[in-house]
Amino acid sequence: MNINSTVISGFQALNDLSYLLQSKDKALLVTDKNIEGIPAVQSLIAQLKQQISSLSIVNSVPPEPSQHDVAAIVAALPSTDVDLVIGVGGGSVLDVAKLLSILCVDGAPTLDALLAGEKPLTRTTSLLIPTTAGTGSEATPNAILAIPEKETKVGIITPVMLPDYVALVPELTTSMPPHIASSTGIDALCHLIECFTATVSNPVSDNYALIGMKKLFASLETTIAEPGNLEARLNMLWASYYGGASIAHAGTHLVHAMSYPLGGKYHLPHGVANAILLAPCMRFVRPAAVSKFAQAYDLLPDADASLDEEAKSHALVEYFAALVKRLKLPASLEELGIGPDHLPYLVDAALDVQRLMKNVPMKVSADDVRNVYLTLFPALNH
């Protein structure tokens, strides 16, 4: 799979999009109400209105959208006749924008058909602008939707959704509250380390993952400590983009498979679910990925070069656990009100995510999954 998007990046990169908007008459801007109020987004809207004769704005994308939310958005569109779809927001907004870029084409498969696996052939021109540095949705062929009836999430996956244009603009991420910057940053880290260690990893995805991790390790905590640090924020946007590019060429595995039920049934934010699972899952897969873990450890700003590979692999897992703690993200399910009586459901639902489970670099049994979840109930471990 190739990523053929044109990426523009840097401070005020949105100030002149006229060259992208030439010959576009009807645009659809997809966002949410909070993002719509950011000054840089307001100036983008003003610029679009100046240059495009018809601009529709959808600002009702919820945080973890279901297929019903997307169906309602499509039904409410004044017209699906658009020649540009622009997504501005976090992963959920970008996923919905990607779906709309397909659904706004004459003769396109319906949303139900896409969910059933039908592959679209084309989409309208799209520009994706992330406002969180986490999901990397702007670089993935995936759109993730909640399926409330089944209490899980599914991915619609097709390279057709990869956008024409991506804009990585650091000032758009400065309004993220610290807990969102932390959880979305950990989501990006999960994409990078999981793709790097997946059975389907390859030289292309490895290259993206290594570049992304180096940027993330150097910048994530700086963005929390110094919210106005635009260089660190741009580095995080690129780390997130490289995480998405890694997914496009490889795939995530255990953390994401085990976090899907936490999002689907208990509505935990995706980044928070991943943060809780990051260290326990990586502790489990470490023996199968010692050399890769050591390579990742070497990217830490204060890596100890004198350690051998085995020691480095252990040190990386401990770094993950300490990082989640420093970012003040939850480390157990108990503190989120999910008790051990939910274990049987969680184990079955995680094993059901075969698309990702097959990427784990070792065999995983129901007992293994149960044991990893068990570590998230500290009261049982005393």
mmCIF file of C-alpha atoms in Angstrom:
data_model
loop_
_atom_site.group_PDB
_atom_site.id
_atom_site.type_symbol
_atom_site.label_atom_id
_atom_site.label_comp_id
_atom_site.label_asym_id
_atom_site.label_seq_id
_atom_site.Cartn_x
_atom_site.Cartn_y
_atom_site.Cartn_z
ATOM 1 C CA MET A 1 0.000 0.000 0.000
ATOM 2 C CA ASN A 2 1.335 3.416 -0.869
ATOM 3 C CA ILE A 3 0.509 6.629 0.951
ATOM 4 C CA ASN A 4 0.065 9.113 -1.857
ATOM 5 C CA SER A 5 -1.186 12.035 0.231
ATOM 6 C CA THR A 6 0.481 15.413 -0.158
ATOM 7 C CA VAL A 7 1.436 16.575 3.364
ATOM 8 C CA ILE A 8 1.749 20.251 4.213
ATOM 9 C CA SER A 9 3.037 21.049 7.678
ATOM 10 C CA GLY A 10 4.172 23.820 9.977
ATOM 11 C CA PHE A 11 2.948 26.902 11.823
ATOM 12 C CA GLN A 12 0.203 28.761 9.901
ATOM 13 C CA ALA A 13 0.303 26.182 7.097
ATOM 14 C CA LEU A 14 -3.432 26.789 6.595
ATOM 15 C CA ASN A 15 -3.037 30.478 5.789
ATOM 16 C CA ASP A 16 -3.081 29.972 2.055
ATOM 17 C CA LEU A 17 -4.965 26.996 0.732
ATOM 18 C CA SER A 18 -6.079 28.761 -2.434
ATOM 19 C CA TYR A 19 -3.978 26.463 -4.615
ATOM 20 C CA LEU A 20 -5.815 23.434 -3.184
ATOM 21 C CA LEU A 21 -9.213 25.024 -3.621
ATOM 22 C CA GLN A 22 -8.918 25.947 -7.282
ATOM 23 C CA SER A 23 -11.765 24.431 -9.317
ATOM 24 C CA LYS A 24 -13.642 23.405 -6.136
ATOM 25 C CA ASP A 25 -17.210 24.779 -5.942
ATOM 26 C CA LYS A 26 -18.914 22.694 -3.263
ATOM 27 C CA ALA A 27 -17.133 21.731 -0.072
ATOM 28 C CA LEU A 28 -18.205 19.842 3.047
ATOM 29 C CA LEU A 29 -16.369 20.656 6.298
ATOM 30 C CA VAL A 30 -16.610 17.921 8.953
ATOM 31 C CA THR A 31 -15.749 18.857 12.551
ATOM 32 C CA ASP A 32 -17.273 19.113 16.038
ATOM 33 C CA LYS A 33 -18.595 22.135 17.915
ATOM 34 C CA ASN A 34 -15.511 22.522 20.161
ATOM 35 C CA ILE A 35 -13.042 22.411 17.288
ATOM 36 C CA GLU A 36 -15.177 24.750 15.183
ATOM 37 C CA GLY A 37 -14.579 27.495 17.780
ATOM 38 C CA ILE A 38 -10.734 27.385 17.585
ATOM 39 C CA PRO A 39 -9.513 30.707 16.062
ATOM 40 C CA ALA A 40 -7.381 28.946 13.404
ATOM 41 C CA VAL A 41 -10.429 26.894 12.343
ATOM 42 C CA GLN A 42 -12.565 30.039 12.225
ATOM 43 C CA SER A 43 -10.035 31.630 9.840
ATOM 44 C CA LEU A 44 -10.018 28.440 7.748
ATOM 45 C CA ILE A 45 -13.823 28.638 7.475
ATOM 46 C CA ALA A 46 -13.601 32.319 6.469
ATOM 47 C CA GLN A 47 -11.018 31.430 3.816
ATOM 48 C CA LEU A 48 -13.202 28.600 2.461
ATOM 49 C CA LYS A 49 -16.271 30.846 2.324
ATOM 50 C CA GLN A 50 -14.302 33.416 0.326
ATOM 51 C CA GLN A 51 -13.165 30.929 -2.268
ATOM 52 C CA ILE A 52 -15.900 28.298 -2.489
ATOM 53 C CA SER A 53 -19.411 29.106 -3.626
ATOM 54 C CA SER A 54 -21.113 26.450 -1.467
ATOM 55 C CA LEU A 55 -19.781 25.351 1.946
ATOM 56 C CA SER A 56 -21.731 22.939 4.179
ATOM 57 C CA ILE A 57 -20.555 22.387 7.757
ATOM 58 C CA VAL A 58 -21.207 19.234 9.781
ATOM 59 C CA ASN A 59 -20.261 19.955 13.416
ATOM 60 C CA SER A 60 -22.115 17.134 15.146
ATOM 61 C CA VAL A 61 -19.552 14.304 15.143
ATOM 62 C CA PRO A 62 -19.594 12.667 18.613
ATOM 63 C CA PRO A 63 -16.412 11.435 20.349
ATOM 64 C CA GLU A 64 -16.763 7.697 19.549
ATOM 65 C CA PRO A 65 -19.224 7.616 16.614
ATOM 66 C CA SER A 66 -21.467 4.646 15.867
ATOM 67 C CA GLN A 67 -22.810 3.602 12.481
ATOM 68 C CA HIS A 68 -26.118 5.251 13.519
ATOM 69 C CA ASP A 69 -24.367 8.594 14.085
ATOM 70 C CA VAL A 70 -22.841 8.466 10.600
ATOM 71 C CA ALA A 71 -26.165 7.425 9.027
ATOM 72 C CA ALA A 72 -27.864 10.393 10.749
ATOM 73 C CA ILE A 73 -25.152 12.783 9.492
ATOM 74 C CA VAL A 74 -25.574 11.533 5.905
ATOM 75 C CA ALA A 75 -29.365 11.808 6.143
ATOM 76 C CA ALA A 76 -29.093 15.419 7.366
ATOM 77 C CA LEU A 77 -26.705 16.606 4.623
ATOM 78 C CA PRO A 78 -28.318 19.317 2.473
ATOM 79 C CA SER A 79 -26.634 17.666 -0.524
ATOM 80 C CA THR A 80 -24.126 14.882 -1.129
ATOM 81 C CA ASP A 81 -23.030 16.621 -4.325
ATOM 82 C CA VAL A 82 -19.633 17.929 -3.122
ATOM 83 C CA ASP A 83 -16.221 18.054 -4.752
ATOM 84 C CA LEU A 84 -14.145 18.437 -1.558
ATOM 85 C CA VAL A 85 -14.490 16.946 1.940
ATOM 86 C CA ILE A 86 -12.394 18.581 4.679
ATOM 87 C CA GLY A 87 -12.054 16.896 8.080
ATOM 88 C CA VAL A 88 -10.801 19.024 10.984
ATOM 89 C CA GLY A 89 -10.641 17.323 14.376
ATOM 90 C CA GLY A 90 -9.562 14.265 16.311
ATOM 91 C CA GLY A 91 -9.636 10.690 15.071
ATOM 92 C CA SER A 92 -13.416 10.309 15.229
ATOM 93 C CA VAL A 93 -13.985 13.416 13.100
ATOM 94 C CA LEU A 94 -11.341 12.333 10.568
ATOM 95 C CA ASP A 95 -12.800 8.810 10.352
ATOM 96 C CA VAL A 96 -16.265 10.250 9.642
ATOM 97 C CA ALA A 97 -14.790 12.654 7.053
ATOM 98 C CA LYS A 98 -13.092 9.706 5.328
ATOM 99 C CA LEU A 99 -16.392 7.803 5.210
ATOM 100 C CA LEU A 100 -18.243 10.869 3.872
ATOM 101 C CA SER A 101 -15.637 11.284 1.129
ATOM 102 C CA ILE A 102 -16.832 7.854 -0.108
ATOM 103 C CA LEU A 103 -20.551 8.205 0.683
ATOM 104 C CA CYS A 104 -20.760 11.548 -1.180
ATOM 105 C CA VAL A 105 -19.999 9.897 -4.528
ATOM 106 C CA ASP A 106 -22.820 8.969 -6.908
ATOM 107 C CA GLY A 107 -23.397 5.222 -6.918
ATOM 108 C CA ALA A 108 -21.127 4.627 -3.898
ATOM 109 C CA PRO A 109 -21.827 1.641 -1.624
ATOM 110 C CA THR A 110 -24.123 2.478 1.305
ATOM 111 C CA LEU A 111 -22.745 2.597 4.855
ATOM 112 C CA ASP A 112 -24.359 -0.792 5.572
ATOM 113 C CA ALA A 113 -22.664 -2.234 2.480
ATOM 114 C CA LEU A 114 -19.293 -0.836 3.613
ATOM 115 C CA LEU A 115 -19.813 -2.404 7.052
ATOM 116 C CA ALA A 116 -20.627 -5.712 5.346
ATOM 117 C CA GLY A 117 -17.281 -5.580 3.531
ATOM 118 C CA GLU A 118 -18.115 -4.106 0.124
ATOM 119 C CA LYS A 119 -15.130 -2.205 -1.250
ATOM 120 C CA PRO A 120 -15.613 1.311 -2.656
ATOM 121 C CA LEU A 121 -13.868 2.207 -5.914
ATOM 122 C CA THR A 122 -13.554 5.951 -5.544
ATOM 123 C CA ARG A 123 -14.113 8.987 -3.292
ATOM 124 C CA THR A 124 -14.302 12.709 -3.645
ATOM 125 C CA THR A 125 -11.187 14.882 -3.058
ATOM 126 C CA SER A 126 -10.296 15.045 0.636
ATOM 127 C CA LEU A 127 -8.159 17.148 2.988
ATOM 128 C CA LEU A 128 -7.626 15.926 6.564
ATOM 129 C CA ILE A 129 -6.397 18.233 9.353
ATOM 130 C CA PRO A 130 -5.817 16.547 12.737
ATOM 131 C CA THR A 131 -6.309 18.602 15.921
ATOM 132 C CA THR A 132 -5.032 15.854 18.235
ATOM 133 C CA ALA A 133 -1.676 14.103 17.956
ATOM 134 C CA GLY A 134 -2.801 10.546 18.431
ATOM 135 C CA THR A 135 -4.915 8.441 16.113
ATOM 136 C CA GLY A 136 -2.961 9.054 12.906
ATOM 137 C CA SER A 137 -6.324 8.639 11.149
ATOM 138 C CA GLU A 138 -5.116 11.032 8.435
ATOM 139 C CA ALA A 139 -2.565 8.366 7.370
ATOM 140 C CA THR A 140 -4.589 5.161 7.806
ATOM 141 C CA PRO A 141 -6.986 3.379 5.445
ATOM 142 C CA ASN A 142 -9.279 2.694 8.438
ATOM 143 C CA ALA A 143 -12.460 4.229 9.811
ATOM 144 C CA ILE A 144 -13.484 2.837 13.203
ATOM 145 C CA LEU A 145 -17.161 2.822 14.188
ATOM 146 C CA ALA A 146 -18.884 1.695 17.387
ATOM 147 C CA ILE A 147 -21.555 -0.979 16.898
ATOM 148 C CA PRO A 148 -23.721 -0.477 20.022
ATOM 149 C CA GLU A 149 -25.840 -3.587 19.383
ATOM 150 C CA LYS A 150 -22.730 -5.768 19.606
ATOM 151 C CA GLU A 151 -20.986 -3.614 22.233
ATOM 152 C CA THR A 152 -17.835 -3.471 20.127
ATOM 153 C CA LYS A 153 -16.114 -1.469 17.405
ATOM 154 C CA VAL A 154 -15.396 -2.427 13.812
ATOM 155 C CA GLY A 155 -13.064 -1.022 11.200
ATOM 156 C CA ILE A 156 -14.026 -0.205 7.631
ATOM 157 C CA ILE A 157 -10.716 -0.562 5.824
ATOM 158 C CA THR A 158 -9.891 0.486 2.279
ATOM 159 C CA PRO A 159 -6.910 2.342 0.776
ATOM 160 C CA VAL A 160 -9.487 4.408 -1.166
ATOM 161 C CA MET A 161 -10.007 6.412 2.067
ATOM 162 C CA LEU A 162 -6.403 7.682 2.200
ATOM 163 C CA PRO A 163 -6.737 11.442 1.599
ATOM 164 C CA ASP A 164 -5.332 13.604 -1.189
ATOM 165 C CA TYR A 165 -4.033 16.197 1.266
ATOM 166 C CA VAL A 166 -3.004 16.259 4.927
ATOM 167 C CA ALA A 167 -2.182 19.421 6.907
ATOM 168 C CA LEU A 168 -0.177 19.080 10.141
ATOM 169 C CA VAL A 169 -0.625 22.429 11.876
ATOM 170 C CA PRO A 170 0.749 22.697 15.449
ATOM 171 C CA GLU A 171 -1.363 25.668 16.597
ATOM 172 C CA LEU A 172 -4.515 23.561 16.085
ATOM 173 C CA THR A 173 -3.425 21.171 18.858
ATOM 174 C CA THR A 174 -2.664 23.770 21.568
ATOM 175 C CA SER A 175 -6.273 23.828 22.792
ATOM 176 C CA MET A 176 -6.179 20.112 23.727
ATOM 177 C CA PRO A 177 -6.607 19.683 27.499
ATOM 178 C CA PRO A 178 -3.590 17.892 29.063
ATOM 179 C CA HIS A 179 -5.508 14.634 29.670
ATOM 180 C CA ILE A 180 -6.488 14.495 25.968
ATOM 181 C CA ALA A 181 -2.928 15.321 24.827
ATOM 182 C CA SER A 182 -1.696 12.530 27.141
ATOM 183 C CA SER A 183 -4.176 9.825 26.107
ATOM 184 C CA THR A 184 -3.960 10.587 22.380
ATOM 185 C CA GLY A 185 -0.155 10.654 22.652
ATOM 186 C CA ILE A 186 -0.217 7.178 24.209
ATOM 187 C CA ASP A 187 -2.541 6.032 21.402
ATOM 188 C CA ALA A 188 0.124 7.134 18.894
ATOM 189 C CA LEU A 189 2.782 5.303 20.913
ATOM 190 C CA CYS A 190 0.668 2.110 20.851
ATOM 191 C CA HIS A 191 0.354 2.360 17.049
ATOM 192 C CA LEU A 192 4.117 2.738 16.694
ATOM 193 C CA ILE A 193 5.286 -0.016 19.078
ATOM 194 C CA GLU A 194 2.541 -2.484 18.068
ATOM 195 C CA CYS A 195 3.166 -2.082 14.328
ATOM 196 C CA PHE A 196 6.921 -2.316 14.956
ATOM 197 C CA THR A 197 6.516 -5.670 16.740
ATOM 198 C CA ALA A 198 3.616 -7.147 14.702
ATOM 199 C CA THR A 199 3.930 -10.384 12.703
ATOM 200 C CA VAL A 200 3.115 -8.268 9.631
ATOM 201 C CA SER A 201 5.855 -5.670 10.285
ATOM 202 C CA ASN A 202 8.169 -4.992 7.349
ATOM 203 C CA PRO A 203 11.025 -2.607 6.480
ATOM 204 C CA VAL A 204 8.613 0.162 5.401
ATOM 205 C CA SER A 205 6.432 0.057 8.539
ATOM 206 C CA ASP A 206 9.553 -0.389 10.729
ATOM 207 C CA ASN A 207 11.090 2.748 9.262
ATOM 208 C CA TYR A 208 7.940 4.790 9.946
ATOM 209 C CA ALA A 209 7.688 3.343 13.477
ATOM 210 C CA LEU A 210 11.303 4.152 14.380
ATOM 211 C CA ILE A 211 11.082 7.743 13.119
ATOM 212 C CA GLY A 212 7.737 8.201 14.900
ATOM 213 C CA MET A 213 8.949 6.789 18.234
ATOM 214 C CA LYS A 214 12.065 8.972 18.213
ATOM 215 C CA LYS A 215 9.902 12.087 17.746
ATOM 216 C CA LEU A 216 7.330 10.936 20.310
ATOM 217 C CA PHE A 217 9.816 10.041 23.069
ATOM 218 C CA ALA A 218 11.477 13.446 22.627
ATOM 219 C CA SER A 219 8.264 15.493 22.541
ATOM 220 C CA LEU A 220 5.232 13.951 24.285
ATOM 221 C CA GLU A 221 5.976 15.093 27.825
ATOM 222 C CA THR A 222 7.188 18.495 26.585
ATOM 223 C CA THR A 223 3.791 19.150 24.972
ATOM 224 C CA ILE A 224 2.108 18.501 28.336
ATOM 225 C CA ALA A 225 4.584 20.627 30.330
ATOM 226 C CA GLU A 226 4.751 23.443 27.739
ATOM 227 C CA PRO A 227 1.380 23.597 25.934
ATOM 228 C CA GLY A 228 2.552 26.507 23.759
ATOM 229 C CA ASN A 229 5.694 24.717 22.483
ATOM 230 C CA LEU A 230 4.860 24.556 18.760
ATOM 231 C CA GLU A 231 7.999 22.641 17.804
ATOM 232 C CA ALA A 232 7.153 19.831 20.239
ATOM 233 C CA ARG A 233 3.539 19.885 19.045
ATOM 234 C CA LEU A 234 4.592 19.591 15.402
ATOM 235 C CA ASN A 235 6.884 16.681 16.340
ATOM 236 C CA MET A 236 3.910 14.982 18.025
ATOM 237 C CA LEU A 237 1.741 15.535 14.929
ATOM 238 C CA TRP A 238 4.441 13.873 12.837
ATOM 239 C CA ALA A 239 4.822 11.033 15.387
ATOM 240 C CA SER A 240 1.081 10.463 15.160
ATOM 241 C CA TYR A 241 1.191 10.618 11.343
ATOM 242 C CA TYR A 242 4.008 8.047 11.269
ATOM 243 C CA GLY A 243 1.934 5.861 13.611
ATOM 244 C CA GLY A 244 -0.904 5.997 11.094
ATOM 245 C CA ALA A 245 1.506 5.263 8.234
ATOM 246 C CA SER A 246 2.799 2.252 10.216
ATOM 247 C CA ILE A 247 -0.782 0.967 10.510
ATOM 248 C CA ALA A 248 -1.291 1.467 6.767
ATOM 249 C CA HIS A 249 1.721 -0.791 6.079
ATOM 250 C CA ALA A 250 1.518 -3.242 9.012
ATOM 251 C CA GLY A 251 -1.096 -3.335 11.801
ATOM 252 C CA THR A 252 -1.620 -3.086 15.540
ATOM 253 C CA HIS A 253 -2.119 -6.134 17.750
ATOM 254 C CA LEU A 254 -2.684 -6.988 21.418
ATOM 255 C CA VAL A 255 -3.228 -3.548 23.004
ATOM 256 C CA HIS A 256 -5.812 -2.578 20.395
ATOM 257 C CA ALA A 257 -7.558 -5.965 20.354
ATOM 258 C CA MET A 258 -7.947 -5.831 24.147
ATOM 259 C CA SER A 259 -8.968 -2.164 24.203
ATOM 260 C CA TYR A 260 -11.803 -2.512 21.666
ATOM 261 C CA PRO A 261 -14.256 -4.098 24.170
ATOM 262 C CA LEU A 262 -13.372 -1.395 26.737
ATOM 263 C CA GLY A 263 -14.440 1.247 24.229
ATOM 264 C CA GLY A 264 -17.351 -0.694 22.762
ATOM 265 C CA LYS A 265 -19.120 -1.766 25.971
ATOM 266 C CA TYR A 266 -17.863 0.641 28.638
ATOM 267 C CA HIS A 267 -17.288 3.678 26.403
ATOM 268 C CA LEU A 268 -13.778 4.309 27.724
ATOM 269 C CA PRO A 269 -11.993 6.841 25.490
ATOM 270 C CA HIS A 270 -9.777 4.894 23.083
ATOM 271 C CA GLY A 271 -6.507 6.485 24.236
ATOM 272 C CA VAL A 272 -7.327 5.829 27.908
ATOM 273 C CA ALA A 273 -8.137 2.159 27.207
ATOM 274 C CA ASN A 274 -4.833 1.820 25.341
ATOM 275 C CA ALA A 275 -2.888 3.568 28.122
ATOM 276 C CA ILE A 276 -4.186 1.104 30.731
ATOM 277 C CA LEU A 277 -3.173 -1.843 28.528
ATOM 278 C CA LEU A 278 0.136 -0.583 27.111
ATOM 279 C CA ALA A 279 2.602 -1.817 29.768
ATOM 280 C CA PRO A 280 0.755 -5.084 30.656
ATOM 281 C CA CYS A 281 0.434 -6.110 26.985
ATOM 282 C CA MET A 282 4.022 -5.169 26.184
ATOM 283 C CA ARG A 283 5.243 -7.098 29.232
ATOM 284 C CA PHE A 284 3.450 -10.148 27.778
ATOM 285 C CA VAL A 285 4.824 -9.863 24.217
ATOM 286 C CA ARG A 286 8.349 -8.772 25.258
ATOM 287 C CA PRO A 287 9.928 -12.269 25.154
ATOM 288 C CA ALA A 288 8.916 -12.571 21.480
ATOM 289 C CA ALA A 289 10.262 -9.123 20.555
ATOM 290 C CA VAL A 290 13.431 -8.609 22.614
ATOM 291 C CA SER A 291 15.517 -7.231 19.754
ATOM 292 C CA LYS A 292 12.773 -4.863 18.519
ATOM 293 C CA PHE A 293 12.131 -3.635 22.096
ATOM 294 C CA ALA A 294 15.879 -2.976 22.494
ATOM 295 C CA GLN A 295 15.882 -0.930 19.255
ATOM 296 C CA ALA A 296 12.924 1.112 20.536
ATOM 297 C CA TYR A 297 14.596 1.592 23.943
ATOM 298 C CA ASP A 298 17.692 3.034 22.211
ATOM 299 C CA LEU A 299 15.492 5.905 20.941
ATOM 300 C CA LEU A 300 14.750 7.166 24.473
ATOM 301 C CA PRO A 301 16.526 10.480 25.173
ATOM 302 C CA ASP A 302 18.170 9.007 28.297
ATOM 303 C CA ALA A 303 18.718 5.431 27.045
ATOM 304 C CA ASP A 304 21.521 3.525 28.790
ATOM 305 C CA ALA A 305 23.688 2.219 25.938
ATOM 306 C CA SER A 306 25.605 -0.111 28.272
ATOM 307 C CA LEU A 307 22.602 -2.459 28.777
ATOM 308 C CA ASP A 308 22.342 -5.678 26.783
ATOM 309 C CA GLU A 309 19.299 -6.362 24.574
ATOM 310 C CA GLU A 310 17.441 -8.355 27.227
ATOM 311 C CA ALA A 311 17.895 -5.609 29.838
ATOM 312 C CA LYS A 312 16.896 -2.917 27.325
ATOM 313 C CA SER A 313 13.687 -4.814 26.483
ATOM 314 C CA HIS A 314 12.734 -4.938 30.183
ATOM 315 C CA ALA A 315 13.682 -1.275 30.624
ATOM 316 C CA LEU A 316 11.361 -0.268 27.755
ATOM 317 C CA VAL A 317 8.368 -1.942 29.429
ATOM 318 C CA GLU A 318 9.192 -0.175 32.704
ATOM 319 C CA TYR A 319 9.496 3.125 30.816
ATOM 320 C CA PHE A 320 5.983 2.583 29.372
ATOM 321 C CA ALA A 321 4.527 1.917 32.845
ATOM 322 C CA ALA A 322 6.275 4.971 34.337
ATOM 323 C CA LEU A 323 5.245 7.198 31.408
ATOM 324 C CA VAL A 324 1.538 6.360 31.821
ATOM 325 C CA LYS A 325 1.888 7.145 35.521
ATOM 326 C CA ARG A 326 3.698 10.465 34.913
ATOM 327 C CA LEU A 327 0.968 11.473 32.462
ATOM 328 C CA LYS A 328 -1.580 10.818 35.260
ATOM 329 C CA LEU A 329 -3.537 8.328 33.132
ATOM 330 C CA PRO A 330 -5.446 5.498 34.820
ATOM 331 C CA ALA A 331 -3.489 2.290 35.387
ATOM 332 C CA SER A 332 -6.334 -0.001 36.445
ATOM 333 C CA LEU A 333 -9.902 -0.801 35.456
ATOM 334 C CA GLU A 334 -11.044 -0.718 39.081
ATOM 335 C CA GLU A 335 -10.473 3.034 39.312
ATOM 336 C CA LEU A 336 -12.806 3.396 36.307
ATOM 337 C CA GLY A 337 -15.570 1.392 37.945
ATOM 338 C CA ILE A 338 -15.117 -1.831 35.927
ATOM 339 C CA GLY A 339 -14.952 -4.849 38.254
ATOM 340 C CA PRO A 340 -13.402 -8.316 37.771
ATOM 341 C CA ASP A 341 -16.881 -9.801 37.217
ATOM 342 C CA HIS A 342 -16.562 -8.396 33.654
ATOM 343 C CA LEU A 343 -13.527 -10.596 32.886
ATOM 344 C CA PRO A 344 -15.328 -13.393 30.981
ATOM 345 C CA TYR A 345 -16.941 -10.876 28.633
ATOM 346 C CA LEU A 346 -13.687 -8.960 28.100
ATOM 347 C CA VAL A 347 -11.695 -12.109 27.286
ATOM 348 C CA ASP A 348 -14.239 -13.380 24.737
ATOM 349 C CA ALA A 349 -14.655 -9.968 23.110
ATOM 350 C CA ALA A 350 -10.881 -9.416 22.789
ATOM 351 C CA LEU A 351 -10.286 -12.872 21.291
ATOM 352 C CA ASP A 352 -13.034 -12.044 18.816
ATOM 353 C CA VAL A 353 -10.882 -9.285 17.288
ATOM 354 C CA GLN A 354 -9.054 -11.811 15.112
ATOM 355 C CA ARG A 355 -8.037 -9.161 12.573
ATOM 356 C CA LEU A 356 -5.590 -7.826 15.202
ATOM 357 C CA MET A 357 -4.950 -10.952 17.306
ATOM 358 C CA LYS A 358 -3.277 -12.611 14.312
ATOM 359 C CA ASN A 359 -0.655 -9.822 14.336
ATOM 360 C CA VAL A 360 0.558 -10.647 17.891
ATOM 361 C CA PRO A 361 4.169 -11.939 17.613
ATOM 362 C CA MET A 362 3.359 -15.069 19.691
ATOM 363 C CA LYS A 363 0.472 -17.457 20.260
ATOM 364 C CA VAL A 364 -2.208 -15.992 22.544
ATOM 365 C CA SER A 365 -4.632 -18.194 24.487
ATOM 366 C CA ALA A 366 -7.780 -17.213 26.390
ATOM 367 C CA ASP A 367 -5.768 -17.728 29.599
ATOM 368 C CA ASP A 368 -3.085 -15.312 28.374
ATOM 369 C CA VAL A 369 -5.668 -12.605 27.630
ATOM 370 C CA ARG A 370 -7.338 -13.233 30.987
ATOM 371 C CA ASN A 371 -3.982 -12.937 32.792
ATOM 372 C CA VAL A 372 -3.193 -9.606 31.130
ATOM 373 C CA TYR A 373 -6.642 -8.228 32.044
ATOM 374 C CA LEU A 374 -6.157 -9.560 35.605
ATOM 375 C CA THR A 375 -3.210 -7.193 36.085
ATOM 376 C CA LEU A 376 -5.696 -4.321 35.673
ATOM 377 C CA PHE A 377 -7.451 -5.335 38.917
ATOM 378 C CA PRO A 378 -4.778 -4.635 41.559
ATOM 379 C CA ALA A 379 -7.080 -5.658 44.418
ATOM 380 C CA LEU A 380 -6.998 -9.241 43.072
ATOM 381 C CA ASN A 381 -3.230 -9.245 42.875
ATOM 382 C CA HIS A 382 -2.481 -8.712 46.567
#
